[in-house]
mmCIF file of C-alpha atoms in Angstrom:
data_model
loop_
_atom_site.group_PDB
_atom_site.id
_atom_site.type_symbol
_atom_site.label_atom_id
_atom_site.label_comp_id
_atom_site.label_asym_id
_atom_site.label_seq_id
_atom_site.Cartn_x
_atom_site.Cartn_y
_atom_site.Cartn_z
ATOM 1 C CA GLU A 1 32.477 32.094 -34.471
ATOM 2 C CA PRO A 2 31.873 32.393 -30.719
ATOM 3 C CA GLU A 3 33.441 29.697 -28.601
ATOM 4 C CA VAL A 4 33.718 28.452 -25.052
ATOM 5 C CA THR A 5 37.120 29.097 -23.514
ATOM 6 C CA GLN A 6 38.735 27.407 -20.531
ATOM 7 C CA THR A 7 41.751 28.188 -18.403
ATOM 8 C CA PRO A 8 44.213 26.855 -17.604
ATOM 9 C CA SER A 9 44.746 24.267 -20.307
ATOM 10 C CA HIS A 10 46.712 22.124 -17.854
ATOM 11 C CA GLN A 11 46.706 22.246 -14.072
ATOM 12 C CA VAL A 12 49.033 20.205 -11.895
ATOM 13 C CA THR A 13 48.305 20.070 -8.193
ATOM 14 C CA GLN A 14 49.171 18.126 -5.085
ATOM 15 C CA MET A 15 46.660 15.773 -3.485
ATOM 16 C CA GLY A 16 44.565 17.621 -0.925
ATOM 17 C CA GLN A 17 44.931 21.008 -2.566
ATOM 18 C CA GLU A 18 42.037 23.091 -3.841
ATOM 19 C CA VAL A 19 41.770 23.870 -7.538
ATOM 20 C CA ILE A 20 39.535 26.206 -9.471
ATOM 21 C CA LEU A 21 38.903 25.567 -13.127
ATOM 22 C CA ARG A 22 37.632 28.490 -15.129
ATOM 23 C CA CYS A 23 35.354 28.733 -18.115
ATOM 24 C CA VAL A 24 33.959 31.562 -20.181
ATOM 25 C CA PRO A 25 30.766 30.345 -21.860
ATOM 26 C CA ILE A 26 29.393 31.786 -25.073
ATOM 27 C CA SER A 27 27.980 35.181 -24.196
ATOM 28 C CA ASN A 28 24.276 34.737 -25.003
ATOM 29 C CA HIS A 29 24.048 31.224 -23.588
ATOM 30 C CA LEU A 30 21.960 30.532 -20.497
ATOM 31 C CA TYR A 31 22.837 26.951 -19.530
ATOM 32 C CA PHE A 32 26.239 25.863 -18.346
ATOM 33 C CA TYR A 33 27.716 22.442 -17.709
ATOM 34 C CA TRP A 34 30.777 20.671 -16.438
ATOM 35 C CA TYR A 35 31.855 17.238 -17.633
ATOM 36 C CA ARG A 36 34.909 15.172 -16.943
ATOM 37 C CA GLN A 37 36.727 12.537 -18.962
ATOM 38 C CA ILE A 38 39.264 10.292 -17.291
ATOM 39 C CA LEU A 39 41.961 9.251 -19.774
ATOM 40 C CA GLY A 40 40.656 6.481 -21.982
ATOM 41 C CA GLN A 41 37.195 6.605 -20.434
ATOM 42 C CA LYS A 42 33.878 8.077 -21.443
ATOM 43 C CA VAL A 43 32.718 11.637 -20.973
ATOM 44 C CA GLU A 44 30.753 11.921 -17.708
ATOM 45 C CA PHE A 45 28.290 14.611 -16.740
ATOM 46 C CA LEU A 46 29.022 16.444 -13.490
ATOM 47 C CA VAL A 47 26.614 19.360 -13.147
ATOM 48 C CA SER A 48 24.345 21.753 -14.995
ATOM 49 C CA PHE A 49 23.703 25.351 -13.983
ATOM 50 C CA TYR A 50 20.941 27.745 -14.915
ATOM 51 C CA ASN A 51 19.690 31.017 -13.510
ATOM 52 C CA ASN A 52 22.464 31.077 -10.916
ATOM 53 C CA GLU A 53 21.727 27.719 -9.430
ATOM 54 C CA ILE A 54 22.472 24.051 -9.970
ATOM 55 C CA SER A 55 19.720 22.422 -12.033
ATOM 56 C CA GLU A 56 21.054 18.862 -12.094
ATOM 57 C CA LYS A 57 24.076 17.046 -10.761
ATOM 58 C CA SER A 58 25.444 13.536 -10.954
ATOM 59 C CA GLU A 59 26.627 11.164 -8.234
ATOM 60 C CA ILE A 60 30.183 12.211 -9.024
ATOM 61 C CA PHE A 61 29.434 15.804 -8.014
ATOM 62 C CA ASP A 62 29.779 15.349 -4.264
ATOM 63 C CA ASP A 63 30.541 17.843 -1.502
ATOM 64 C CA GLN A 64 34.095 18.263 -2.746
ATOM 65 C CA PHE A 65 32.798 20.016 -5.839
ATOM 66 C CA SER A 66 31.139 23.389 -6.218
ATOM 67 C CA VAL A 67 30.280 25.679 -9.096
ATOM 68 C CA GLU A 68 29.890 29.398 -9.281
ATOM 69 C CA ARG A 69 29.168 32.144 -11.745
ATOM 70 C CA PRO A 70 30.965 34.971 -9.960
ATOM 71 C CA ASP A 71 30.278 37.587 -12.626
ATOM 72 C CA GLY A 72 28.528 37.911 -15.948
ATOM 73 C CA SER A 73 31.078 35.950 -17.909
ATOM 74 C CA ASN A 74 32.954 33.340 -15.871
ATOM 75 C CA PHE A 75 31.738 29.926 -14.753
ATOM 76 C CA THR A 76 33.985 28.057 -12.346
ATOM 77 C CA LEU A 77 34.359 24.552 -10.970
ATOM 78 C CA LYS A 78 36.068 24.235 -7.603
ATOM 79 C CA ILE A 79 37.413 21.006 -6.195
ATOM 80 C CA ARG A 80 38.056 21.540 -2.503
ATOM 81 C CA SER A 81 40.480 18.774 -1.658
ATOM 82 C CA THR A 82 41.748 16.989 -4.725
ATOM 83 C CA LYS A 83 42.259 13.244 -4.829
ATOM 84 C CA LEU A 84 44.379 11.211 -7.207
ATOM 85 C CA GLU A 85 41.236 9.957 -8.914
ATOM 86 C CA ASP A 86 40.208 13.511 -9.790
ATOM 87 C CA SER A 87 42.897 13.492 -12.476
ATOM 88 C CA ALA A 88 40.978 13.912 -15.728
ATOM 89 C CA MET A 89 40.114 16.302 -18.517
ATOM 90 C CA TYR A 90 37.384 18.688 -17.395
ATOM 91 C CA PHE A 91 35.163 20.128 -20.104
ATOM 92 C CA CYS A 92 32.913 23.112 -19.706
ATOM 93 C CA ALA A 93 29.963 23.470 -22.061
ATOM 94 C CA SER A 94 27.212 25.986 -22.639
ATOM 95 C CA SER A 95 23.955 26.134 -24.525
ATOM 96 C CA ARG A 96 21.353 28.778 -25.288
ATOM 97 C CA GLU A 97 18.496 26.358 -24.692
ATOM 98 C CA GLN A 98 18.009 23.007 -23.045
ATOM 99 C CA GLY A 99 15.794 20.392 -24.579
ATOM 100 C CA LEU A 100 15.286 16.712 -25.012
ATOM 101 C CA TYR A 101 15.477 16.806 -28.788
ATOM 102 C CA THR A 102 18.036 19.500 -29.189
ATOM 103 C CA ASP A 103 21.622 19.262 -28.174
ATOM 104 C CA THR A 104 23.205 22.551 -28.879
ATOM 105 C CA GLN A 105 25.874 22.284 -26.243
ATOM 106 C CA TYR A 106 29.195 23.808 -27.234
ATOM 107 C CA PHE A 107 32.187 22.380 -25.438
ATOM 108 C CA GLY A 108 35.321 24.212 -24.426
ATOM 109 C CA PRO A 109 38.768 22.775 -25.165
ATOM 110 C CA GLY A 110 39.091 21.366 -21.657
ATOM 111 C CA THR A 111 41.431 21.660 -18.699
ATOM 112 C CA ARG A 112 43.659 18.691 -18.039
ATOM 113 C CA LEU A 113 43.919 18.255 -14.260
ATOM 114 C CA THR A 114 46.768 16.170 -12.913
ATOM 115 C CA VAL A 115 46.752 15.369 -9.199
ATOM 116 C CA LEU A 116 50.061 14.132 -7.800
ATOM 117 C CA ARG B 1 21.925 1.720 -14.432
ATOM 118 C CA LYS B 2 21.845 3.427 -17.816
ATOM 119 C CA GLU B 3 24.344 1.962 -20.243
ATOM 120 C CA VAL B 4 25.435 3.109 -23.660
ATOM 121 C CA GLU B 5 27.719 0.578 -25.296
ATOM 122 C CA GLN B 6 29.989 0.948 -28.298
ATOM 123 C CA ASP B 7 32.613 -1.223 -29.933
ATOM 124 C CA PRO B 8 35.825 0.683 -29.133
ATOM 125 C CA GLY B 9 37.502 -0.410 -32.394
ATOM 126 C CA PRO B 10 39.706 0.813 -33.875
ATOM 127 C CA PHE B 11 38.106 0.531 -37.267
ATOM 128 C CA ASN B 12 40.962 0.812 -39.724
ATOM 129 C CA VAL B 13 39.721 1.593 -43.248
ATOM 130 C CA PRO B 14 41.190 2.930 -46.498
ATOM 131 C CA GLU B 15 40.176 6.264 -47.938
ATOM 132 C CA GLY B 16 36.955 5.985 -49.884
ATOM 133 C CA ALA B 17 35.605 3.079 -47.860
ATOM 134 C CA THR B 18 32.192 2.906 -46.280
ATOM 135 C CA VAL B 19 32.165 2.182 -42.566
ATOM 136 C CA ALA B 20 29.364 1.728 -40.049
ATOM 137 C CA PHE B 21 29.257 1.866 -36.266
ATOM 138 C CA ASN B 22 26.558 0.687 -33.921
ATOM 139 C CA CYS B 23 25.689 1.790 -30.425
ATOM 140 C CA THR B 24 23.323 -0.001 -28.055
ATOM 141 C CA TYR B 25 21.488 1.575 -25.153
ATOM 142 C CA SER B 26 19.937 -0.172 -22.196
ATOM 143 C CA ASN B 27 17.135 2.187 -21.203
ATOM 144 C CA SER B 28 14.035 1.613 -23.304
ATOM 145 C CA ALA B 29 12.728 4.998 -22.132
ATOM 146 C CA SER B 30 15.549 6.821 -23.927
ATOM 147 C CA GLN B 31 14.122 9.583 -26.046
ATOM 148 C CA SER B 32 16.823 11.304 -28.007
ATOM 149 C CA PHE B 33 20.050 10.259 -29.624
ATOM 150 C CA PHE B 34 23.114 11.938 -31.050
ATOM 151 C CA TRP B 35 26.480 11.247 -32.573
ATOM 152 C CA TYR B 36 29.444 13.334 -31.498
ATOM 153 C CA ARG B 37 32.949 13.369 -32.859
ATOM 154 C CA GLN B 38 36.004 13.699 -30.632
ATOM 155 C CA ASP B 39 39.500 14.212 -31.970
ATOM 156 C CA CYS B 40 42.434 13.055 -29.866
ATOM 157 C CA ARG B 41 42.671 15.117 -26.649
ATOM 158 C CA LYS B 42 40.062 17.568 -27.922
ATOM 159 C CA GLU B 43 36.526 18.412 -26.923
ATOM 160 C CA PRO B 44 33.472 16.515 -28.239
ATOM 161 C CA LYS B 45 31.641 18.194 -31.100
ATOM 162 C CA LEU B 46 28.103 17.435 -32.198
ATOM 163 C CA LEU B 47 28.076 15.579 -35.501
ATOM 164 C CA MET B 48 24.372 14.952 -35.900
ATOM 165 C CA SER B 49 21.149 14.167 -34.129
ATOM 166 C CA VAL B 50 19.457 10.842 -34.838
ATOM 167 C CA TYR B 51 15.787 10.956 -35.756
ATOM 168 C CA SER B 52 13.316 8.084 -35.730
ATOM 169 C CA SER B 53 12.974 8.131 -39.499
ATOM 170 C CA GLY B 54 16.722 8.181 -40.019
ATOM 171 C CA ASN B 55 18.597 11.169 -41.317
ATOM 172 C CA GLU B 56 21.440 12.022 -43.614
ATOM 173 C CA ASP B 57 23.966 14.818 -43.649
ATOM 174 C CA GLY B 58 26.264 14.622 -46.646
ATOM 175 C CA ARG B 59 28.336 11.465 -46.336
ATOM 176 C CA PHE B 60 26.908 10.640 -42.909
ATOM 177 C CA THR B 61 23.720 8.676 -42.278
ATOM 178 C CA ALA B 62 22.257 7.981 -38.853
ATOM 179 C CA GLN B 63 19.601 5.390 -38.085
ATOM 180 C CA LEU B 64 17.605 4.516 -34.986
ATOM 181 C CA ASN B 65 16.180 1.079 -34.219
ATOM 182 C CA ARG B 66 13.987 1.419 -31.133
ATOM 183 C CA ALA B 67 12.884 -2.223 -31.126
ATOM 184 C CA SER B 68 16.467 -3.446 -30.813
ATOM 185 C CA GLN B 69 17.624 -0.374 -28.910
ATOM 186 C CA TYR B 70 20.499 0.663 -31.091
ATOM 187 C CA ILE B 71 21.566 3.548 -33.250
ATOM 188 C CA SER B 72 23.991 3.443 -36.133
ATOM 189 C CA LEU B 73 26.253 5.798 -38.014
ATOM 190 C CA LEU B 74 27.269 5.149 -41.605
ATOM 191 C CA ILE B 75 30.109 7.077 -43.202
ATOM 192 C CA ARG B 76 30.448 6.874 -46.963
ATOM 193 C CA ASP B 77 33.533 7.765 -48.994
ATOM 194 C CA SER B 78 35.749 8.041 -45.916
ATOM 195 C CA LYS B 79 38.275 10.863 -45.812
ATOM 196 C CA LEU B 80 41.535 11.018 -43.887
ATOM 197 C CA SER B 81 39.968 13.841 -41.877
ATOM 198 C CA ASP B 82 37.222 11.493 -40.658
ATOM 199 C CA SER B 83 39.788 9.826 -38.391
ATOM 200 C CA ALA B 84 38.488 10.433 -34.875
ATOM 201 C CA THR B 85 36.511 8.818 -32.080
ATOM 202 C CA TYR B 86 32.759 8.765 -32.590
ATOM 203 C CA LEU B 87 30.688 9.067 -29.439
ATOM 204 C CA CYS B 88 27.142 7.831 -29.119
ATOM 205 C CA VAL B 89 25.028 10.008 -26.812
ATOM 206 C CA VAL B 90 21.601 9.234 -25.381
ATOM 207 C CA LYS B 91 19.122 11.306 -23.392
ATOM 208 C CA ASP B 92 16.281 9.858 -21.343
ATOM 209 C CA GLY B 93 12.787 11.176 -21.082
ATOM 210 C CA GLY B 94 13.155 12.418 -17.531
ATOM 211 C CA SER B 95 16.364 14.380 -17.859
ATOM 212 C CA TYR B 96 18.149 16.698 -20.229
ATOM 213 C CA ILE B 97 21.455 15.179 -19.241
ATOM 214 C CA PRO B 98 23.261 13.199 -21.918
ATOM 215 C CA THR B 99 24.847 9.809 -21.308
ATOM 216 C CA PHE B 100 27.923 9.232 -23.423
ATOM 217 C CA GLY B 101 29.277 5.981 -24.761
ATOM 218 C CA ARG B 102 33.018 5.359 -24.620
ATOM 219 C CA GLY B 103 33.325 5.916 -28.329
ATOM 220 C CA THR B 104 34.429 4.038 -31.430
ATOM 221 C CA SER B 105 37.810 4.883 -32.884
ATOM 222 C CA LEU B 106 38.057 5.298 -36.652
ATOM 223 C CA ILE B 107 41.357 5.433 -38.508
ATOM 224 C CA VAL B 108 41.209 6.241 -42.205
ATOM 225 C CA HIS B 109 44.478 5.534 -44.016
ATOM 226 C CA PRO B 110 45.671 6.501 -47.509
#
């Protein structure tokens, strides 16, 4: 069964450093997403991406964040200057369609980001 | 502000028990509803969508009450493998973006 993959599984970085989290969505999917989940908190939407551009983003997704699909398979989330409060699990997801009554998003296993 | 509220639990039940969770949402314009399951330190996985008429999938039954703005999940004949956190997810009419609740923890013991 096809699946979303993410690397690395755990990233430790120093405050102020840049990090890039990588995702490989399911190959025939067209919509891509990033979510984060701070330990013990709810899953929060960050950004959605379609046709090589951002389609929606949340208040959390400020100028420190950017997303890119550099080639036909990878989807990346960059955090330019990490803060302590960026420590969280970051989930990538993908879907073939996007609809109000369908939710066929498949989540990757996540990257745990620890900012020291 | 859009809120999706769940009792965090944990709900601690024996195998074979029936257990039910509720989830309330604040935005009366919410259009679609889902239950996800999340195992400890794993990704969320879609369990089922919630339809207006209610729907059932094996041991799982989901209901929607628009008047009171809540959805419910009923699990019959609980299995040890049902132990997980159950996330309530809501989408509004103007956006495809889901809003997640914090989840309800279920522990099924022998």
